Amino acid sequence: MFGTARTLPTSSAALVNAVAGHAWDLDDWEEPGNTHPTVVLLPALLATAHLTPATGRDMLAAYAVGCEIIMHLGEAVTLDHYARGFHSTTTLEAIGAAGAVGRQLRLNGDQIAHAMAIATSQAVGYTVQFGSNAKPLQAGFAARVGVETAVLAAQGATGQPRVIEHPRGFAGLMGKHDPKPFDDMAEKLGTPWALEEYGLVLKPWPSCGYTHRLMTAALDLRGKVLNRLDQITSVRARLPDFHYKILPFDRPTTRNEALFSAPACIAQALVTGGLTLTDSAAGFWQQEPVDRLITCTRVTAEPAQNPELNYDPEQPDHLTIELRTDEVIETTCAYPLGAPQNPMSTKRARRQISQHHHLARGQL
């Protein structure tokens, strides 16, 4: 178990470490599959290294393979899979983790195909669980599945490889079945690598990524209202409907809910200029003036103009603030801070990692 002297069986260690990483809601994510790849793949691969010795190069190669599977599966099933309510960090990544672990265990192509097929039978999780402990547990389940199914395949267990794209399998039952993207996927693998094509989004704040466009917008307006927070009478936010469905907690009552609350995260950004793990532990959503601003905030959803895009630059999030003087200030944000199109500076990323590393050590 990371950061402790405790040990667990391989698959249990993968589960526990993935849960611990995802619970903070500060893990990276990728856009085509809408998943958090590192928090599932890394615990699974580190645990697997205790079964078969692996170099850093071996592990990086396996990680790249896992990301390749996850991102191209995401392309094939499209964001419709996530919009239907499936937690893709669990569904796509259980399959991707099986492929990554199979690569690190040096399985042959047929064995890896069987591992991924077996993993498909356990690849399930739901976005309606967000705002509860079940969300990070689902990420842990995916890491555990990746390890267990690769080990099963190494010992001769088989699955039906066509289960992933079959109309009565993963693609047909958990998305809009279309065989063409799966046919195209085979030709795209590694040309270029998905990590090169899409990159990863690095979160600046420990909350749902769908709050981050609005938080970035709030930072844009913060300088204009910082000394007049008590004069704010209304905060209005507008975002695509499939983003808003993931943020149902307009009036959060727990930490888990607050991290999936657009009003809470907007208010925190306006008041303090950000959100930290310490803020979450202190119950930031209950503190004044954040609490008052939450009650002033109204969020509305609009139909997504292009459901194929996670962040559509033609449909940015909108943030409008009204003051007692009847002054209205507003802005929009197409890409959140941390996205490849709006990256954090290297200095800020290093400072953030260092701060969270020291905080984590202090809590253990």
Coordinates of C-alpha atoms in Angstrom, one line a residue:
M1 CA 0.0 0.0 0.0
F2 CA 1.5 3.3 -1.1
G3 CA 3.1 5.3 1.7
T4 CA 2.8 2.6 4.3
A5 CA 4.6 -0.5 5.4
R6 CA 1.5 -2.6 4.9
T7 CA 1.2 -5.3 2.2
L8 CA -1.7 -6.9 0.5
P9 CA -2.2 -9.6 -2.2
T10 CA -1.4 -8.3 -5.6
S11 CA -4.9 -7.6 -6.9
S12 CA -6.0 -6.2 -3.5
A13 CA -3.1 -3.8 -3.5
A14 CA -4.0 -2.6 -7.0
L15 CA -7.6 -2.0 -5.8
V16 CA -6.7 -0.1 -2.6
N17 CA -4.0 2.1 -4.2
A18 CA -6.4 3.0 -7.1
V19 CA -9.2 3.9 -4.6
A20 CA -6.8 6.0 -2.6
G21 CA -5.6 7.9 -5.7
H22 CA -9.1 8.5 -7.1
A23 CA -10.7 9.5 -3.8
W24 CA -8.9 12.9 -4.0
D25 CA -10.4 13.7 -7.4
L26 CA -7.0 15.2 -8.4
D27 CA -6.0 12.5 -10.9
D28 CA -5.2 13.2 -14.6
W29 CA -7.7 12.3 -17.3
E30 CA -7.9 11.9 -21.1
E31 CA -10.6 13.3 -23.4
P32 CA -11.7 10.6 -26.0
G33 CA -12.6 8.0 -23.4
N34 CA -13.3 10.5 -20.6
T35 CA -11.4 8.4 -18.1
H36 CA -8.7 8.8 -15.5
P37 CA -6.0 6.5 -16.9
T38 CA -3.1 6.8 -14.5
V39 CA -5.0 6.1 -11.3
V40 CA -6.1 2.7 -12.6
L41 CA -3.1 1.7 -14.7
L42 CA -0.3 2.7 -12.4
P43 CA -1.5 0.8 -9.3
A44 CA -2.2 -2.3 -11.4
L45 CA 1.2 -2.2 -13.0
L46 CA 3.1 -1.5 -9.8
A47 CA 1.3 -4.4 -8.1
T48 CA 2.0 -6.7 -11.1
A49 CA 5.8 -5.9 -10.8
H50 CA 5.7 -8.1 -7.7
L51 CA 4.6 -11.0 -9.9
T52 CA 7.1 -10.6 -12.7
P53 CA 10.1 -8.3 -12.4
A54 CA 9.8 -5.2 -14.6
T55 CA 12.0 -2.3 -15.5
G56 CA 10.9 1.3 -15.7
R57 CA 10.9 0.9 -19.5
D58 CA 8.7 -2.2 -19.2
M59 CA 6.2 -0.3 -17.1
L60 CA 6.1 2.7 -19.3
A61 CA 5.6 0.6 -22.4
A62 CA 2.7 -1.2 -20.6
Y63 CA 1.2 2.1 -19.5
A64 CA 1.3 3.4 -23.1
V65 CA -0.4 0.2 -24.3
G66 CA -3.1 0.6 -21.7
C67 CA -3.7 4.3 -22.7
E68 CA -3.8 3.2 -26.3
I69 CA -6.6 0.7 -25.6
I70 CA -8.5 3.1 -23.4
M71 CA -8.4 6.1 -25.6
H72 CA -9.2 4.3 -28.8
L73 CA -12.0 2.3 -27.2
G74 CA -13.3 5.7 -26.1
E75 CA -13.2 6.9 -29.7
A76 CA -15.1 3.8 -30.8
V77 CA -17.9 3.9 -28.2
T78 CA -17.9 7.7 -28.3
L79 CA -19.0 10.0 -25.4
D80 CA -22.5 8.5 -25.8
H81 CA -21.2 5.7 -23.5
Y82 CA -20.5 8.2 -20.7
A83 CA -23.6 10.2 -21.4
R84 CA -25.7 7.0 -20.9
G85 CA -24.4 6.9 -17.3
F86 CA -21.5 4.5 -17.5
H87 CA -18.4 5.5 -15.5
S88 CA -15.8 5.0 -18.2
T89 CA -12.9 5.0 -15.7
T90 CA -14.3 1.7 -14.7
T91 CA -15.6 0.3 -17.9
L92 CA -13.0 1.3 -20.5
E93 CA -10.1 1.0 -18.0
A94 CA -10.9 -2.5 -16.8
I95 CA -10.3 -3.6 -20.4
G96 CA -7.3 -1.3 -20.8
A97 CA -5.7 -2.4 -17.6
A98 CA -6.1 -6.0 -18.6
G99 CA -4.2 -5.2 -21.8
A100 CA -1.5 -3.2 -20.0
V101 CA -0.9 -5.9 -17.3
G102 CA -0.8 -8.5 -20.0
R103 CA 1.9 -6.6 -21.8
Q104 CA 3.9 -6.2 -18.6
L105 CA 3.5 -10.0 -17.9
R106 CA 4.8 -10.6 -21.4
L107 CA 1.7 -12.5 -22.5
N108 CA 1.3 -13.2 -26.2
G109 CA -1.3 -11.5 -28.4
D110 CA -3.9 -14.3 -28.0
Q111 CA -3.5 -14.3 -24.2
I112 CA -3.9 -10.5 -24.0
A113 CA -7.0 -10.7 -26.1
H114 CA -8.5 -13.3 -23.7
A115 CA -7.6 -11.2 -20.7
M116 CA -9.4 -8.2 -22.2
A117 CA -12.4 -10.3 -23.1
I118 CA -12.6 -11.7 -19.6
A119 CA -12.2 -8.2 -18.2
T120 CA -15.2 -7.0 -20.3
S121 CA -17.5 -9.3 -18.2
Q122 CA -16.6 -7.2 -15.1
A123 CA -16.3 -3.8 -16.8
V124 CA -19.1 -1.8 -15.2
G125 CA -19.6 1.3 -13.1
Y126 CA -22.1 4.1 -13.0
T127 CA -21.8 7.9 -12.9
V128 CA -24.9 8.1 -10.6
Q129 CA -22.5 6.9 -7.9
F130 CA -20.6 10.1 -8.1
G131 CA -20.6 12.1 -4.9
S132 CA -20.2 8.9 -2.8
N133 CA -17.4 6.6 -1.9
A134 CA -18.5 4.2 -4.6
K135 CA -16.9 6.4 -7.3
P136 CA -13.3 5.8 -6.2
L137 CA -14.2 2.2 -5.4
Q138 CA -15.2 1.7 -9.0
A139 CA -11.7 2.8 -10.1
G140 CA -10.3 0.3 -7.7
F141 CA -12.4 -2.4 -9.1
A142 CA -11.0 -1.7 -12.6
A143 CA -7.4 -1.9 -11.4
R144 CA -8.2 -5.2 -9.6
V145 CA -9.9 -6.6 -12.7
G146 CA -6.9 -5.7 -14.9
V147 CA -4.6 -7.7 -12.7
E148 CA -6.8 -10.7 -12.1
T149 CA -7.9 -11.2 -15.7
A150 CA -4.4 -11.0 -17.0
V151 CA -3.3 -13.6 -14.5
L152 CA -6.2 -15.8 -15.5
A153 CA -5.3 -15.5 -19.1
A154 CA -1.7 -16.4 -18.4
Q155 CA -3.0 -19.6 -16.8
G156 CA -5.0 -20.5 -19.9
A157 CA -8.4 -19.0 -19.1
T158 CA -10.2 -17.8 -22.3
G159 CA -12.9 -15.4 -23.2
Q160 CA -14.6 -14.4 -26.5
P161 CA -12.5 -11.6 -28.0
R162 CA -15.4 -10.4 -30.1
V163 CA -17.3 -9.5 -26.9
I164 CA -16.0 -6.0 -27.0
E165 CA -17.4 -5.0 -30.4
H166 CA -20.3 -7.5 -30.6
P167 CA -23.9 -6.2 -30.9
R168 CA -24.7 -8.4 -27.8
G169 CA -21.5 -7.5 -26.1
F170 CA -19.9 -4.4 -24.7
A171 CA -20.4 -2.0 -27.6
G172 CA -24.0 -3.2 -28.4
L173 CA -25.3 -3.1 -24.8
M174 CA -23.4 -0.2 -23.4
G175 CA -23.4 2.2 -26.3
K176 CA -24.6 2.9 -29.9
H177 CA -23.4 -0.2 -31.8
D178 CA -21.4 0.7 -34.8
P179 CA -18.8 -1.8 -36.1
K180 CA -16.9 0.8 -38.3
P181 CA -15.1 2.6 -35.5
F182 CA -13.8 -0.7 -34.2
D183 CA -12.6 -1.7 -37.6
D184 CA -10.9 1.7 -37.9
M185 CA -9.4 1.3 -34.4
A186 CA -7.2 -1.6 -35.5
E187 CA -5.6 0.5 -38.2
K188 CA -5.0 3.5 -35.9
L189 CA -3.2 1.7 -33.0
G190 CA 0.2 3.3 -32.6
T191 CA -0.1 5.6 -35.6
P192 CA 0.3 7.9 -33.8
W193 CA 0.1 6.8 -30.2
A194 CA -3.0 8.2 -28.5
L195 CA -0.9 9.7 -25.8
E196 CA 0.9 11.8 -28.4
E197 CA -2.4 12.7 -30.2
Y198 CA -4.5 13.6 -27.2
G199 CA -2.2 14.1 -24.3
L200 CA -3.5 14.1 -20.7
V201 CA -5.4 16.8 -18.8
L202 CA -3.7 17.7 -15.5
K203 CA -6.1 18.9 -12.9
P204 CA -5.2 22.1 -11.0
W205 CA -7.9 21.5 -8.4
P206 CA -9.3 18.4 -6.6
S207 CA -12.8 18.4 -7.9
C208 CA -14.7 17.0 -10.9
G209 CA -13.1 18.1 -14.2
Y210 CA -16.5 19.4 -15.3
T211 CA -16.3 22.1 -12.7
H212 CA -13.0 23.4 -14.1
R213 CA -14.2 25.4 -17.0
L214 CA -16.4 27.4 -14.6
M215 CA -13.7 27.7 -12.0
T216 CA -11.3 28.9 -14.7
A217 CA -14.0 31.5 -15.7
A218 CA -14.4 32.5 -12.0
L219 CA -10.7 33.2 -11.8
D220 CA -11.0 35.4 -14.9
L221 CA -13.7 37.5 -13.0
R222 CA -12.2 37.3 -9.5
G223 CA -10.1 40.4 -9.7
K224 CA -13.2 42.5 -10.6
V225 CA -15.2 41.3 -7.5
L226 CA -12.7 40.3 -4.9
N227 CA -13.2 43.4 -2.8
R228 CA -17.0 43.3 -3.4
L229 CA -17.9 39.7 -2.7
D230 CA -20.6 40.9 -0.2
Q231 CA -22.2 42.9 -3.0
I232 CA -22.8 39.9 -5.3
T233 CA -26.5 39.2 -5.6
S234 CA -26.5 36.6 -8.3
V235 CA -24.1 34.1 -10.0
R236 CA -25.4 32.3 -13.1
A237 CA -23.6 29.5 -14.8
R238 CA -24.4 27.7 -18.0
L239 CA -22.9 24.5 -19.4
P240 CA -23.7 21.6 -21.7
D241 CA -26.3 19.2 -20.4
F242 CA -24.1 16.1 -20.2
H243 CA -21.6 17.9 -18.1
Y244 CA -24.4 19.2 -15.7
K245 CA -25.8 15.7 -15.2
I246 CA -22.5 14.8 -13.6
L247 CA -22.8 17.8 -11.2
P248 CA -26.2 17.3 -9.5
F249 CA -25.3 18.8 -6.1
D250 CA -26.3 22.4 -6.3
R251 CA -26.5 22.5 -2.5
P252 CA -23.9 20.1 -1.3
T253 CA -23.9 18.6 2.2
T254 CA -20.8 16.4 2.2
R255 CA -17.2 16.7 0.8
N256 CA -18.0 14.1 -1.9
E257 CA -21.0 16.1 -3.0
A258 CA -19.1 19.5 -2.9
L259 CA -16.5 18.2 -5.4
F260 CA -19.3 17.5 -7.8
S261 CA -21.1 20.8 -7.2
A262 CA -20.7 23.7 -9.7
P263 CA -22.0 26.3 -7.2
A264 CA -19.6 25.2 -4.5
C265 CA -16.5 25.1 -6.8
I266 CA -17.3 28.5 -8.4
A267 CA -17.8 30.1 -5.1
Q268 CA -14.5 28.7 -3.7
A269 CA -12.6 29.9 -6.8
L270 CA -14.1 33.4 -6.4
V271 CA -13.3 33.6 -2.7
T272 CA -9.8 32.0 -2.5
G273 CA -8.6 31.7 -6.1
G274 CA -8.5 28.0 -6.1
L275 CA -9.3 24.7 -4.2
T276 CA -6.9 22.5 -2.3
L277 CA -7.1 19.2 -0.4
T278 CA -6.8 21.2 2.8
D279 CA -9.9 23.3 1.8
S280 CA -11.8 20.1 1.2
A281 CA -10.8 18.6 4.5
A282 CA -11.9 21.9 6.2
G283 CA -15.4 21.8 4.6
F284 CA -14.9 24.8 2.3
W285 CA -18.6 24.6 1.1
Q286 CA -19.7 25.4 4.7
Q287 CA -17.5 28.4 5.2
E288 CA -18.5 32.1 4.7
P289 CA -18.7 33.7 2.2
V290 CA -18.5 30.5 0.1
D291 CA -21.7 29.3 1.7
R292 CA -23.6 32.5 0.9
L293 CA -22.4 32.5 -2.7
I294 CA -23.5 29.0 -3.2
T295 CA -27.1 30.0 -2.3
C296 CA -26.8 32.9 -4.9
T297 CA -25.8 30.6 -7.7
R298 CA -28.1 29.1 -10.3
V299 CA -26.8 26.6 -12.9
T300 CA -28.6 25.9 -16.1
A301 CA -27.9 23.2 -18.8
E302 CA -28.2 23.6 -22.5
P303 CA -28.2 20.8 -25.1
A304 CA -24.7 19.8 -26.3
Q305 CA -24.2 21.2 -29.8
N306 CA -21.6 18.5 -30.6
P307 CA -21.9 15.4 -28.4
E308 CA -18.8 14.0 -29.9
L309 CA -16.6 16.6 -28.2
N310 CA -16.0 16.7 -24.4
Y311 CA -15.0 20.3 -24.6
D312 CA -16.5 22.0 -27.6
P313 CA -14.8 25.4 -28.3
E314 CA -17.9 26.5 -30.0
Q315 CA -19.9 25.9 -26.8
P316 CA -17.9 27.3 -23.9
D317 CA -19.2 27.5 -20.3
H318 CA -20.7 30.9 -19.4
L319 CA -20.4 32.6 -16.0
T320 CA -22.3 35.8 -15.2
I321 CA -22.1 37.8 -11.9
E322 CA -24.6 40.5 -10.8
L323 CA -23.9 43.1 -8.1
R324 CA -26.1 45.3 -6.0
T325 CA -25.2 48.2 -8.1
D326 CA -26.9 46.4 -11.1
E327 CA -23.4 46.0 -12.6
V328 CA -23.2 42.7 -14.6
I329 CA -19.9 41.1 -15.5
E330 CA -19.5 37.9 -17.5
T331 CA -17.0 35.7 -19.3
T332 CA -16.8 32.3 -21.0
C333 CA -14.3 29.5 -20.9
A334 CA -13.8 26.9 -23.7
Y335 CA -10.8 25.0 -22.1
P336 CA -10.2 24.6 -18.4
L337 CA -6.8 25.3 -16.8
G338 CA -4.8 22.1 -17.1
A339 CA -6.1 21.1 -20.5
P340 CA -3.5 20.6 -23.3
Q341 CA -5.1 23.7 -25.0
N342 CA -4.7 25.7 -21.7
P343 CA -1.8 24.0 -19.8
M344 CA -0.6 24.8 -16.3
S345 CA 2.9 26.2 -16.2
T346 CA 5.7 23.8 -15.3
K347 CA 6.4 25.8 -12.2
R348 CA 2.8 25.6 -11.0
A349 CA 2.5 21.9 -11.8
R350 CA 5.7 21.2 -9.8
R351 CA 4.5 23.3 -6.9
Q352 CA 1.2 21.6 -6.8
I353 CA 2.7 18.1 -6.8
S354 CA 5.1 19.1 -4.1
Q355 CA 2.4 20.5 -1.9
H356 CA 0.2 17.5 -2.2
H357 CA 3.1 15.1 -1.6
H358 CA 3.9 16.8 1.7
L359 CA 0.3 16.9 2.7
A360 CA -0.2 13.2 2.0
R361 CA 2.9 12.3 4.0
G362 CA 1.6 14.4 6.9
Q363 CA -1.7 12.5 6.9
L364 CA -0.1 9.0 7.1

